[in-house]
Coordinates of C-alpha atoms in Angstrom, one line a residue:
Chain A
X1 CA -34.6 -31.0 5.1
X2 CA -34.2 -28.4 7.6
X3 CA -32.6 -26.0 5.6
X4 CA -35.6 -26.2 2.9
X5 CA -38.4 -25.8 6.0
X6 CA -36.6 -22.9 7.1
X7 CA -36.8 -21.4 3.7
X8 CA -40.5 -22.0 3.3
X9 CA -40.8 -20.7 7.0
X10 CA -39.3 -17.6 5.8
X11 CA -41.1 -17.6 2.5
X12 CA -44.8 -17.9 4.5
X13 CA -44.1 -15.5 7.6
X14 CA -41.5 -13.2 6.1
X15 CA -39.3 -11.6 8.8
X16 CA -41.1 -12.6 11.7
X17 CA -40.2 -15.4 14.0
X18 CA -40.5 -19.0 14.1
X19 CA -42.9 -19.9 17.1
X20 CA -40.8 -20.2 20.1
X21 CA -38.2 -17.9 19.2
X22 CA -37.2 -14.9 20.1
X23 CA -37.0 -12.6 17.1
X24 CA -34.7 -9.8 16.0
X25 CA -36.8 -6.9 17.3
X26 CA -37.9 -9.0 20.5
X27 CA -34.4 -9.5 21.6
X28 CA -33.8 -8.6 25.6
X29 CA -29.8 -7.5 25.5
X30 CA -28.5 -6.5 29.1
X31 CA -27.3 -3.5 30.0
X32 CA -23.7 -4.8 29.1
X33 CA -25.2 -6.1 25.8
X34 CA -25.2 -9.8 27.0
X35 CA -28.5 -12.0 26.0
X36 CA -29.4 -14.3 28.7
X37 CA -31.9 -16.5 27.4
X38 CA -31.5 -19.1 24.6
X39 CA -32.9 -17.4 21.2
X40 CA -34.6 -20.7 20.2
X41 CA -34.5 -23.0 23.7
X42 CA -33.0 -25.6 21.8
X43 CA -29.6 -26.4 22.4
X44 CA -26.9 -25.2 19.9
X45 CA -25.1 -27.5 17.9
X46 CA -21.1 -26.6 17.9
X47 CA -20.7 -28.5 15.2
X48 CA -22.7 -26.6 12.8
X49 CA -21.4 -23.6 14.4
X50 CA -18.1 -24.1 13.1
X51 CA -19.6 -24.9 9.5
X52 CA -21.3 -21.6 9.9
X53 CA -18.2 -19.2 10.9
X54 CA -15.9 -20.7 8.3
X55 CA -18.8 -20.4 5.6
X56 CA -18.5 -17.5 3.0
X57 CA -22.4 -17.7 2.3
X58 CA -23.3 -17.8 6.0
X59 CA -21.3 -16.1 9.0
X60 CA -17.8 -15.9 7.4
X61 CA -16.5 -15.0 11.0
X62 CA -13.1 -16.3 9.3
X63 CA -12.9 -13.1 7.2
X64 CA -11.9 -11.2 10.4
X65 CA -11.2 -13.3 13.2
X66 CA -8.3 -16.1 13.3
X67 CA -9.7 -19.3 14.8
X68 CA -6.8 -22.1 15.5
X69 CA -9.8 -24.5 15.6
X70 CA -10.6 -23.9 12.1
X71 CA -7.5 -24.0 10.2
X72 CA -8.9 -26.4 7.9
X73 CA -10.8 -23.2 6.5
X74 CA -8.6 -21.3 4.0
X75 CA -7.3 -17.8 4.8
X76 CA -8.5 -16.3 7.8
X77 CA -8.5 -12.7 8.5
X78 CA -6.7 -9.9 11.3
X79 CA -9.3 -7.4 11.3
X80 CA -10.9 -8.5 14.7
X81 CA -9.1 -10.1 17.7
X82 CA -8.5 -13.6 18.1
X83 CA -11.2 -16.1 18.7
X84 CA -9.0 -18.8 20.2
X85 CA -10.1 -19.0 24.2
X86 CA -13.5 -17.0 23.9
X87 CA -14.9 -19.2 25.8
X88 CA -12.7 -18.3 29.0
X89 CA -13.3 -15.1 28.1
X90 CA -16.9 -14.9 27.4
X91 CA -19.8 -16.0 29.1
X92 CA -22.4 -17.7 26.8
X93 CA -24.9 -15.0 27.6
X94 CA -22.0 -12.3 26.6
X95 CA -21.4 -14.5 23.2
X96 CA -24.5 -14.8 22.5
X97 CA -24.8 -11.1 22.4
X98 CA -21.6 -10.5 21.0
X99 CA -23.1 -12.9 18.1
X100 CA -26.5 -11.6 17.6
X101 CA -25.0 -7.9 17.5
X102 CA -21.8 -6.6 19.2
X103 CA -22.8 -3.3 19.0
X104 CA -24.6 -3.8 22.1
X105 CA -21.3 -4.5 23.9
X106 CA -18.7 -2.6 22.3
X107 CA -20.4 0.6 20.7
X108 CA -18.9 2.0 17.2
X109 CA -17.1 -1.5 16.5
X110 CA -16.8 -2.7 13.3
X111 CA -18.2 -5.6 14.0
X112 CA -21.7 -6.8 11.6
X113 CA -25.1 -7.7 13.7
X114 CA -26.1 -10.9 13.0
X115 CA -29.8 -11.2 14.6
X116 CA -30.9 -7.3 13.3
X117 CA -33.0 -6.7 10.6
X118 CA -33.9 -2.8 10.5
X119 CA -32.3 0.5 11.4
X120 CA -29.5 0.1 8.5
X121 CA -28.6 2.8 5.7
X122 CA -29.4 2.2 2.5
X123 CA -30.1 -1.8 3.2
X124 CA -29.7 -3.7 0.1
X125 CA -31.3 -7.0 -1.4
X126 CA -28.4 -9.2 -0.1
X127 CA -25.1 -8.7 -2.2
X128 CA -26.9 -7.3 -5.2
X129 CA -26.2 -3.8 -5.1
X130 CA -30.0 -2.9 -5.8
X131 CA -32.7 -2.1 -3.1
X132 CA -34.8 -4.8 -1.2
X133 CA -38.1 -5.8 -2.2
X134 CA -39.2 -6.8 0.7
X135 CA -38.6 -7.2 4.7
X136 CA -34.9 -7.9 5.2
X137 CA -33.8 -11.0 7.0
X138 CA -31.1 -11.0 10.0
X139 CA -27.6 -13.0 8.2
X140 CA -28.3 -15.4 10.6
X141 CA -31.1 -17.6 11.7
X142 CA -31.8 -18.0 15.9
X143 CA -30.8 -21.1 15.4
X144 CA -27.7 -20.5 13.4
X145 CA -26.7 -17.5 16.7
X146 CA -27.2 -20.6 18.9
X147 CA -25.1 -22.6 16.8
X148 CA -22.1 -20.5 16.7
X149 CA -22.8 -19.8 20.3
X150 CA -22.4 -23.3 21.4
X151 CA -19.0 -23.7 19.5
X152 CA -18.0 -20.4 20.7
X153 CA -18.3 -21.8 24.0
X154 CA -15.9 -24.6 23.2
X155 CA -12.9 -22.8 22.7
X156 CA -11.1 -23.2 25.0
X157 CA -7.5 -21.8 25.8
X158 CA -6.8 -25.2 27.6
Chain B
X1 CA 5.4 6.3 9.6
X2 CA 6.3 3.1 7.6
X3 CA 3.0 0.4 9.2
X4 CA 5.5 -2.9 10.6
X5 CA 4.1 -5.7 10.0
X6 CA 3.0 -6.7 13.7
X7 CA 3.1 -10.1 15.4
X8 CA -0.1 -11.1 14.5
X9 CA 0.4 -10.4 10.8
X10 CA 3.3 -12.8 11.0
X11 CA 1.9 -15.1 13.2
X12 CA -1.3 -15.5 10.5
X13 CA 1.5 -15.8 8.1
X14 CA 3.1 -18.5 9.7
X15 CA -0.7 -20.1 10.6
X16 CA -1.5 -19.7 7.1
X17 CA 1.8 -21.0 5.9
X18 CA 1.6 -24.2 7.4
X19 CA -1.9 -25.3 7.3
X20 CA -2.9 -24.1 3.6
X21 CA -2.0 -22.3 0.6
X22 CA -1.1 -18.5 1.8
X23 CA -2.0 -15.8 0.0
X24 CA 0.6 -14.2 -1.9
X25 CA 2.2 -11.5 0.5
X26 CA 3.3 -7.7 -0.6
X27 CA 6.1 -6.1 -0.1
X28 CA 4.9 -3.2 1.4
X29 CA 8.7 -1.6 1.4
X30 CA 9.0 -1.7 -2.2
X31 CA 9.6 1.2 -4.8
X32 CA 7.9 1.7 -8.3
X33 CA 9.8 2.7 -11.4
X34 CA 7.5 2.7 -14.7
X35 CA 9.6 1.4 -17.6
X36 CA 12.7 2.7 -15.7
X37 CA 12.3 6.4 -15.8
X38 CA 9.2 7.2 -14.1
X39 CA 9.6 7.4 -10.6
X40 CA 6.4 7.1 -8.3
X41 CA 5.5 8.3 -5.3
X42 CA 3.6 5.7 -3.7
X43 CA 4.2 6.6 -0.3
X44 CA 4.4 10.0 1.4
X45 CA 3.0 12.5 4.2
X46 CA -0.4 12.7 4.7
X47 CA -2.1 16.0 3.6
X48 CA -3.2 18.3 6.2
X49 CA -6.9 17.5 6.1
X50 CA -6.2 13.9 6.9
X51 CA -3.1 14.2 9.1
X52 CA -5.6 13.8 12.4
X53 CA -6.3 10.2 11.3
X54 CA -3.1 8.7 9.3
X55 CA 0.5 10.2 9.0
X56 CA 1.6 8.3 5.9
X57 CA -0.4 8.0 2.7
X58 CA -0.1 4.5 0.5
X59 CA -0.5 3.2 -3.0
X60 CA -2.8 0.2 -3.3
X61 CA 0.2 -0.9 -4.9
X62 CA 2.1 -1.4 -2.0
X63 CA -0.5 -4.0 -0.8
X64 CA -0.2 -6.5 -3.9
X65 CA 1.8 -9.1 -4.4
X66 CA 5.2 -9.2 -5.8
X67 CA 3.7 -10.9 -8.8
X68 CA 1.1 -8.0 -9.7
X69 CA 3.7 -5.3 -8.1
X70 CA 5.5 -6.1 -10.9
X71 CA 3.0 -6.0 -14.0
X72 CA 2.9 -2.1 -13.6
X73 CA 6.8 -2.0 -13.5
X74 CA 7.0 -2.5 -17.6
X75 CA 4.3 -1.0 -20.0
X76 CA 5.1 -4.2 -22.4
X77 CA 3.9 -6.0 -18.9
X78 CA 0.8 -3.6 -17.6
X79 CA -2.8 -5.7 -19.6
X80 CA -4.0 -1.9 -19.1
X81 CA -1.7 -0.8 -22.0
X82 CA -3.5 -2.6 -24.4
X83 CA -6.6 -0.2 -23.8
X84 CA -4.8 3.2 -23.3
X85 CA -3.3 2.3 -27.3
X86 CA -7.1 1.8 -28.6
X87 CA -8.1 5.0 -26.9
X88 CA -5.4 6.4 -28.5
X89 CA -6.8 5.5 -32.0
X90 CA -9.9 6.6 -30.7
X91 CA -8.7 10.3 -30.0
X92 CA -8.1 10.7 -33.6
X93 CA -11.4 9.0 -35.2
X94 CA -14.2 11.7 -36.3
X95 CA -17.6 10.9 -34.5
X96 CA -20.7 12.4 -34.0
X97 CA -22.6 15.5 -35.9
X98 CA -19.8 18.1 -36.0
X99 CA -17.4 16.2 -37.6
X100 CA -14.9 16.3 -35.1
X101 CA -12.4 14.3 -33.0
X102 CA -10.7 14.8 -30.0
X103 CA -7.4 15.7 -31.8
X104 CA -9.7 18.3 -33.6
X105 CA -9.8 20.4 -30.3
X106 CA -7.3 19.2 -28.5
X107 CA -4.7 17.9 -30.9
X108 CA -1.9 15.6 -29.6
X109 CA -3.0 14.0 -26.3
X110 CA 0.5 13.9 -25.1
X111 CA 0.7 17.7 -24.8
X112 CA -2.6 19.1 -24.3
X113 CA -3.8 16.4 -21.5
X114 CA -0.6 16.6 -19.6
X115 CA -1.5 17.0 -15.9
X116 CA -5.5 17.4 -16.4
X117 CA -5.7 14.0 -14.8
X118 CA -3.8 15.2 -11.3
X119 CA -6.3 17.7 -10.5
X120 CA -9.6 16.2 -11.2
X121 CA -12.8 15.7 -10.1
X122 CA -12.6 19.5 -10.6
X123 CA -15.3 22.3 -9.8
X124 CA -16.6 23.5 -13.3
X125 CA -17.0 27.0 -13.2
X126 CA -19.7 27.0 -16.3
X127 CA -21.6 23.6 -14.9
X128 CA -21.2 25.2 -11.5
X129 CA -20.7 21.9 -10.5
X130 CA -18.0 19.6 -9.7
X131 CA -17.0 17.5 -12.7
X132 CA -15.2 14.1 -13.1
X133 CA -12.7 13.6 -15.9
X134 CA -15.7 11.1 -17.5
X135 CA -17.9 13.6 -17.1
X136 CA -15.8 15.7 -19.1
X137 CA -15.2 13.5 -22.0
X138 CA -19.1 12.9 -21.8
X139 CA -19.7 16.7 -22.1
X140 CA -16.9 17.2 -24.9
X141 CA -18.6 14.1 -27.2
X142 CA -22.3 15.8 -26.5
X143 CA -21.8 19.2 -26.8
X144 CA -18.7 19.5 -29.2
X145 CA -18.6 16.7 -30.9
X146 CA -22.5 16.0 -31.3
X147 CA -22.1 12.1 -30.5
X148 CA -23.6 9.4 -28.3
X149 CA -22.3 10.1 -24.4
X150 CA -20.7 6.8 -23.4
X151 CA -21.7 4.8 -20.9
X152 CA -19.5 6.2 -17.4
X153 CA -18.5 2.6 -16.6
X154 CA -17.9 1.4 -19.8
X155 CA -14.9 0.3 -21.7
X156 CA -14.7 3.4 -24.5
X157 CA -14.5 5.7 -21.5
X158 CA -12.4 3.9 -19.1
X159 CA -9.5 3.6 -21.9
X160 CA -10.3 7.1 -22.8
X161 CA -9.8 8.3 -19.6
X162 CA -6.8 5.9 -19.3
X163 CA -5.2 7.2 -22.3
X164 CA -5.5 10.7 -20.7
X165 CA -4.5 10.0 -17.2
X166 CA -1.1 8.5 -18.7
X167 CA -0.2 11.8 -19.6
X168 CA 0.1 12.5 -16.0
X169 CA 1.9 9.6 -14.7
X170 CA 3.8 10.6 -12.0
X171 CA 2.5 13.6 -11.6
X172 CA 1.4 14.2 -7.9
X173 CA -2.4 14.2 -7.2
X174 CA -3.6 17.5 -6.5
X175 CA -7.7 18.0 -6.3
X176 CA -8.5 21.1 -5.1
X177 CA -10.7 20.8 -1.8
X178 CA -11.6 24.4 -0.9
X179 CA -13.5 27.1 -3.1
X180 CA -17.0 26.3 -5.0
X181 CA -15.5 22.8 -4.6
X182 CA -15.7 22.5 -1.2
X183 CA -19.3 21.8 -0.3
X184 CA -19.0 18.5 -2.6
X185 CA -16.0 17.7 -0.8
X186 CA -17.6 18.1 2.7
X187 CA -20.4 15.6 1.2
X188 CA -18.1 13.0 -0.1
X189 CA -16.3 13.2 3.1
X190 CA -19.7 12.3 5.3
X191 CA -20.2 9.8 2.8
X192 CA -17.0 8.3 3.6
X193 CA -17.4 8.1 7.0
X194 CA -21.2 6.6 7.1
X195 CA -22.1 2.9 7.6
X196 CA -24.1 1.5 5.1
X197 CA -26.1 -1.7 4.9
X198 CA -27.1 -5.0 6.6
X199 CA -23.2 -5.2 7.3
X200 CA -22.8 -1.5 8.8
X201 CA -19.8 -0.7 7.4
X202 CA -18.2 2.4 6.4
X203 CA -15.1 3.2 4.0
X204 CA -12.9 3.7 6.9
X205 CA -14.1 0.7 8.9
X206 CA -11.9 -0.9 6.3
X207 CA -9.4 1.9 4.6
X208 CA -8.7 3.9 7.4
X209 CA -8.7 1.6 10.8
X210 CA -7.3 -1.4 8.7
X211 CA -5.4 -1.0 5.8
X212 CA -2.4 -3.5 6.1
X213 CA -4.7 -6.1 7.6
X214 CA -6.2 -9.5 5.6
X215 CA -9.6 -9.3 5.4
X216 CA -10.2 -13.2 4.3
X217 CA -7.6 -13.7 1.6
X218 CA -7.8 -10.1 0.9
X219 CA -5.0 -7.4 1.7
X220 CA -6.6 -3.8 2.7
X221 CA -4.9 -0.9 0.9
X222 CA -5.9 2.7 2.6
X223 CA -8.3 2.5 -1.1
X224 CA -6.4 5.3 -3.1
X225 CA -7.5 6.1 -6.2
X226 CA -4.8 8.0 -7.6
X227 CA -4.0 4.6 -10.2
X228 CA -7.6 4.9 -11.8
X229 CA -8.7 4.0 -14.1
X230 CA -7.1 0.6 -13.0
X231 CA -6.8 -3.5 -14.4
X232 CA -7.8 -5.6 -12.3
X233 CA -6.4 -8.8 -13.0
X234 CA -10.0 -9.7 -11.2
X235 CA -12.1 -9.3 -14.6
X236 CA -9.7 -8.4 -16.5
X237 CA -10.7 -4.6 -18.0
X238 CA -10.1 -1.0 -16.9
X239 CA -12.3 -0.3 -14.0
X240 CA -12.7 3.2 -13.3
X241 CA -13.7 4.6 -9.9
X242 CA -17.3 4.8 -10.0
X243 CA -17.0 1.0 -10.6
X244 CA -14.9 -0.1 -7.6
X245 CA -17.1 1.9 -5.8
X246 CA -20.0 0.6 -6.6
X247 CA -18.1 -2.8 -5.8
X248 CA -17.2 -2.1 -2.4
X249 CA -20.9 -0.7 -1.2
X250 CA -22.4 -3.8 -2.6
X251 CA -20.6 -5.5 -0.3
X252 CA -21.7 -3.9 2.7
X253 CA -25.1 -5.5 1.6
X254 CA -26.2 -1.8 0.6
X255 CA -28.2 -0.2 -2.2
X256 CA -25.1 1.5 -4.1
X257 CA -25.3 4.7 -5.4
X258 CA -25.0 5.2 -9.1
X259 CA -22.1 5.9 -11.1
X260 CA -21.4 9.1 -12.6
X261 CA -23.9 10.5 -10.1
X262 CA -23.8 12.9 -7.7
X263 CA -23.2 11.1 -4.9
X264 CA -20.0 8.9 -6.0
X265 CA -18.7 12.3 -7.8
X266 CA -18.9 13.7 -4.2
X267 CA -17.1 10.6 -2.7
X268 CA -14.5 10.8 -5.6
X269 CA -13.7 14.1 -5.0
X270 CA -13.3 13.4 -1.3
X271 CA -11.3 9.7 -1.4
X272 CA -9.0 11.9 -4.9
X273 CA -8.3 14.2 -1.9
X274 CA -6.9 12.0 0.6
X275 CA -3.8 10.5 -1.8
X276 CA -3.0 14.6 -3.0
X277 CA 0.7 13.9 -2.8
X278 CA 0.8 10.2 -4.4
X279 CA 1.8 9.9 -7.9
X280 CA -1.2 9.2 -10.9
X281 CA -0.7 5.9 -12.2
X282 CA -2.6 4.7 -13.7
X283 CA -3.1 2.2 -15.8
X284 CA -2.4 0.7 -12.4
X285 CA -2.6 -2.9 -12.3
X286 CA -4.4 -4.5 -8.9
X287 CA -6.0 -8.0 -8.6

């Protein structure tokens, strides 16, 4: 149900923002790259988070990132640190960030942007190979960022 | 420099060990022998143009399992074989207006083609361009032979240029970088380094700053291509390079580039470069 009025939402309004949210281009980052305010202001739900980072078709975080919490997920990856206790590490407002594009916080990392949908080379229609046809979408929704972010938040060293 | 495994590499094993299937592990310390009397390099010093960044350059075999290591061991074993003994029957059958095969020109592959494979892409003095060995079978079937050019991905020419590459197995790689070739090789060498599509990432996000890392159930080589034309157990064909490339810029959610074009010949060139000093191998075998 929610997944198919997202879709239409996308379908009708393209790129742009649900109303109430704060949309890719609109984002206010700090000048540490933190984002204070909720993308959506409705509350995150961890448990979908944790669908979505151990999802191929959605954030995959798994492919990089070991997350102890998750090792019901098959094969998780050693390209970027640990995830276990990011939430002592990280405040929300610094995972969010870290989330919607970590560029913002650590400059040249590796690391996707998962709220952005412009300033890329040679952007293509998904995992096609071929260009887009039209206005690219961020891999994430705002709701999915807040999502992750509220799982994030949960994970806890002890 | 041999790269140790570190802690967290064996911790994820352990992790992965435990909770679920792992994926099957290389062993990054072993040595290739090709039906027991070809010796391969598949690790050594770094050339000098690449010594700021790495010190040791490594086969993508190194990074496959034991299983798949040891396909490439035995020619009876290696699925590529299969397609380097129909090229072979290929080099011998008349096509095209001129009534010629390869053998017509070049006669037996085994002598005239020896070490052609080592040293391309190449600069062509006549094209005054930089060719690829595909390009060169392409320009041999127009222009000599009078027949259809085949397509650069597809399976006449990737077991043609197999068939010609094994001539040169375990020969080192040795593209020339500097000369009329070295414009293309300053191009392919940007290209490496640029970060493209929704994903951002470049070549050496993955090949250079994490080779020896699992990226999901996936083992990063340093993305040599001195065993191309190469099976991958994956789809089960030859894939030449043009191909994987292709492959891996999809995946950065990115318009590719197209093969045989002047862009990939320029990253070819450029990645060809970086494993000068590793043995040809190919057929290699990779999953």
């Amino acid at each position: 149900m929610k997944l198919t009025s997202l879709t239409l939402a996308a379908a009708l309004f393209g790129g742009a923002a649900l109303a109430g949210e704060v949309g890719p281009k609109e984002v206010a980052f700090t000048e540490d790259g933190a984002i204070e305010a909720s993308l959506t202001g409705t509350a995150g739900d961890a448990a979908n988070g944790a669908i979505i980072m151990g999802t191929k078709s959605k954030g995959n975080c798994v492919a990089c990132h070991e997350i102890t919490a998750l090792a019901d997920v098959p094969f998780h990856g050693e390209v970027g640190p640990l995830m276990d206790g990011a939430g002592d590490r990280w405040t929300e407002a610094e995972l969010r960030g870290l989330v919607a594009n970590a560029k913002m916080t650590f400059e040249g990392t590796m690391m996707p942007a998962f709220y952005k949908m412009d300033g890329f080379i040679r952007p293509g229609d998904a995992y096609t190979g071929k260009a887009p046809t039209e206005a690219l979408t961020p891999i994430l929704t705002a709701q999915e960022i807040e999502d992750v972010v509220a799982f994030l938040v949960t994970l806890k060293d002890e | 420099m041999t790269k140790p495994m570190g802690t967290k590499t064996l911790t994820a094993i352990a992790v992965a060990a435990c909770a679920f299937a792992a994926p099957a592990m290389a062993d990054e310390s072993a040595s290739l022998v090709v039906n027991g009397e070809i010796d391969m390099v598949t690790r050594t010093a770094a050339p000098a143009h690449i010594s700021d960044v790495m010190d040791e350059i490594n086969s993508g075999w190194l990074y496959r399992s034991d299983e798949t290591q040891a396909l490439q061991t035995d020619d009876f074993d290696n699925p590529g074989m299969i397609f380097v003994d129909q090229a072979l029957e290929t080099w011998d059958q008349v096509d095209g207006s001129e009534g010629k095969s390869c053998a017509s020109c070049h006669d037996d592959v085994e002598g005239s083609m020896a070490g052609v494979r080592a040293v391309y892409p190449k600069w062509n003095e006549t094209a005054g361009e930089v060719r690829t060995l595909a390009h060169q079978i392409n320009d041999c079937r127009e222009n000599q032979m009078g027949a259809e050019k085949w397509k650069y991905t597809g399976g006449k020419m990737t077991a043609m240029e197999a068939l010609i590459s094994v001539q040169s197995r375990g020969m080192p790689v040795n593209v020339a970088i500097d000369g009329p070739a070295q414009a293309t090789w300053e191009k392919g060498k940007e290209m490496y380094y640029t970060r493209t599509g929704q994903l951002e990432l470049s070549c050496a996000n993955c090949h250079e700053d994490n080779y020896g890392n699992m990226i999901r159930a996936d083992h990063l080589s340093q993305g040599q291509i001195n065993g191309f034309p190469v099976y991958r157990l994956k789809n089960t064909k030859l894939n030449n390079a043009h191909a994987r490339f292709k492959g891996c810029v999809r995946d950065t959610r990115a318009e590719t580039y197209k093969p045989g074009g002047s862009d990939f010949v320029a990253l070819e060139l450029y990645v060809a470069s970086r494993g000068n000093g590793l043995s040809v191998e190919a057929p290699s075998v990779r999953n």
